[in-house]
């Protein structure tokens, strides 16, 4: 009789355990379902974030594959390269060109040839001399002289020397305002460089001022509307 009671008690206890396990099972299922929902929501937000980032910044730009040594200047550009030297033509190769920097010579009335010759004369300095140069100089009559190949670095734009092309521009007086012939050649030259080097006039053409806040080119710094018009003219020419 006692054994029978013990056996019945064991059966009863087993039934209680099974009932408890059955009661807990829905809780486990609910927890798994809740976890799955949160994971789904998280993936949705990640997808939205990636989508917004793509819309804001677009696709990553491909690295340019331009052989700068093969860029051939048109006939309206006079190539008159200065001597290789540590002060104005260090003969350091440019790996890639990411921008064009516009300068002014700050020497009213001087010609493109005179400024080109000044850069060349820096080769004759003694130690601790002045470093200065530019790839191109646009003159008072619209003439364009190339002083350094586009495949080499010039000393013109501070920390942007290593990835930009420098254009110096001549002006008749202290205001820095350009003659029409000079302005037209600057637009033509900048547009040609943008096409050859796959640059965007809106974001890749800048002033020396935009590099280190130097008042250069003076007229375009002090007359913001004139600078915006120049960029528009370059864009139209491209």
Tab-separated table of C-alpha atoms in Angstrom, residues 80-203:
chain	number	residue	atom	x	y	z
A	80	UNK	CA	59.025	77.669	-71.553
A	81	UNK	CA	60.070	75.509	-68.623
A	82	UNK	CA	62.316	76.961	-65.949
A	83	UNK	CA	65.479	75.199	-64.814
A	84	UNK	CA	65.263	72.376	-62.300
A	85	UNK	CA	66.372	73.657	-58.910
A	86	UNK	CA	65.477	73.389	-55.235
A	87	UNK	CA	63.804	76.811	-55.027
A	88	UNK	CA	61.318	76.901	-57.880
A	89	UNK	CA	61.309	73.600	-59.767
A	90	UNK	CA	62.203	70.750	-57.406
A	91	UNK	CA	61.285	68.117	-60.042
A	92	UNK	CA	59.044	66.277	-57.586
A	93	UNK	CA	56.440	64.198	-59.427
A	94	UNK	CA	52.738	64.692	-58.774
A	95	UNK	CA	50.920	61.406	-58.209
A	96	UNK	CA	47.510	62.926	-58.832
A	97	UNK	CA	45.985	66.359	-59.378
A	98	UNK	CA	42.934	67.109	-57.240
A	99	UNK	CA	42.578	70.832	-57.818
A	100	UNK	CA	43.573	74.065	-59.529
A	101	UNK	CA	44.667	77.070	-57.461
A	102	UNK	CA	44.307	80.604	-58.857
A	103	UNK	CA	46.904	83.232	-57.800
A	104	UNK	CA	47.839	86.769	-58.783
A	105	UNK	CA	51.424	87.977	-59.216
A	106	UNK	CA	51.078	90.988	-56.871
A	107	UNK	CA	53.449	92.895	-59.159
A	108	UNK	CA	51.269	95.370	-61.113
A	109	UNK	CA	52.120	95.839	-64.767
A	110	UNK	CA	54.542	92.896	-64.989
A	111	UNK	CA	54.227	90.484	-67.904
A	112	UNK	CA	53.904	86.707	-68.005
A	113	UNK	CA	57.456	86.457	-69.366
A	114	UNK	CA	58.880	88.610	-66.586
A	115	UNK	CA	57.218	86.492	-63.921
A	116	UNK	CA	58.358	83.293	-65.604
A	117	UNK	CA	61.917	84.660	-65.667
A	118	UNK	CA	61.682	85.591	-61.992
A	119	UNK	CA	60.839	81.988	-61.105
A	120	UNK	CA	63.782	80.805	-63.188
A	121	UNK	CA	66.172	83.293	-61.538
A	122	UNK	CA	65.516	81.736	-58.120
A	123	UNK	CA	67.741	78.870	-59.215
A	124	UNK	CA	70.754	81.192	-58.794
A	125	UNK	CA	70.143	81.936	-55.108
A	126	UNK	CA	72.489	81.018	-52.320
A	127	UNK	CA	71.379	78.924	-49.350
A	128	UNK	CA	68.107	79.709	-47.547
A	129	UNK	CA	66.655	81.570	-50.517
A	130	UNK	CA	63.067	82.270	-51.591
A	131	UNK	CA	60.900	79.440	-52.912
A	132	UNK	CA	58.198	80.351	-55.440
A	133	UNK	CA	56.807	79.214	-58.788
A	134	UNK	CA	53.678	78.277	-60.703
A	135	UNK	CA	52.801	75.904	-63.496
A	136	UNK	CA	51.246	78.621	-65.654
A	137	UNK	CA	51.389	82.419	-65.896
A	138	UNK	CA	48.650	84.336	-67.726
A	139	UNK	CA	49.810	87.712	-69.049
A	140	UNK	CA	48.292	91.153	-69.537
A	141	UNK	CA	47.558	90.488	-73.195
A	142	UNK	CA	46.159	87.026	-72.589
A	143	UNK	CA	49.371	85.163	-73.353
A	144	UNK	CA	49.844	81.898	-71.419
A	145	UNK	CA	53.290	80.603	-70.488
A	146	UNK	CA	53.816	77.183	-68.947
A	147	UNK	CA	56.814	77.241	-66.612
A	148	UNK	CA	56.546	73.781	-65.043
A	149	UNK	CA	55.090	70.511	-66.427
A	150	UNK	CA	51.738	69.459	-64.966
A	151	UNK	CA	53.397	66.224	-63.869
A	152	UNK	CA	55.662	68.121	-61.423
A	153	UNK	CA	55.081	70.079	-58.229
A	154	UNK	CA	55.331	73.879	-58.071
A	155	UNK	CA	55.963	76.041	-54.989
A	156	UNK	CA	52.808	78.142	-54.892
A	157	UNK	CA	49.987	76.813	-52.732
A	158	UNK	CA	51.450	75.826	-49.370
A	159	UNK	CA	50.254	72.396	-48.198
A	160	UNK	CA	48.308	71.942	-51.461
A	161	UNK	CA	51.468	71.981	-53.575
A	162	UNK	CA	51.459	68.192	-53.657
A	163	UNK	CA	48.096	67.764	-55.411
A	164	UNK	CA	47.275	70.973	-57.304
A	165	UNK	CA	48.144	72.960	-60.433
A	166	UNK	CA	49.003	76.639	-59.841
A	167	UNK	CA	47.969	79.453	-62.202
A	168	UNK	CA	49.512	82.906	-61.696
A	169	UNK	CA	47.692	85.869	-63.264
A	170	UNK	CA	49.034	89.301	-64.218
A	171	UNK	CA	47.142	92.553	-63.518
A	172	UNK	CA	47.700	96.177	-64.557
A	173	UNK	CA	47.314	97.913	-61.183
A	174	UNK	CA	47.158	97.502	-57.403
A	175	UNK	CA	43.455	96.586	-57.423
A	176	UNK	CA	44.298	93.213	-58.929
A	177	UNK	CA	41.482	93.587	-61.449
A	178	UNK	CA	42.141	91.814	-64.740
A	179	UNK	CA	42.264	92.984	-68.298
A	180	UNK	CA	39.610	91.261	-70.430
A	181	UNK	CA	42.270	89.387	-72.400
A	182	UNK	CA	43.811	88.074	-69.191
A	183	UNK	CA	40.448	87.047	-67.761
A	184	UNK	CA	39.389	85.255	-70.946
A	185	UNK	CA	42.660	83.303	-71.070
A	186	UNK	CA	42.344	82.372	-67.397
A	187	UNK	CA	38.887	80.940	-68.087
A	188	UNK	CA	40.117	79.112	-71.184
A	189	UNK	CA	43.185	77.679	-69.413
A	190	UNK	CA	41.279	76.595	-66.309
A	191	UNK	CA	38.565	74.933	-68.386
A	192	UNK	CA	41.171	73.071	-70.453
A	193	UNK	CA	42.871	71.800	-67.284
A	194	UNK	CA	39.532	70.701	-65.832
A	195	UNK	CA	38.824	68.648	-68.941
A	196	UNK	CA	42.295	67.124	-69.144
A	197	UNK	CA	42.557	66.320	-65.430
A	198	UNK	CA	38.908	65.334	-64.883
A	199	UNK	CA	38.225	68.114	-62.383
A	200	UNK	CA	34.980	69.784	-61.364
A	201	UNK	CA	35.040	73.603	-61.688
A	202	UNK	CA	32.542	73.990	-58.839
A	203	UNK	CA	34.597	72.226	-56.193
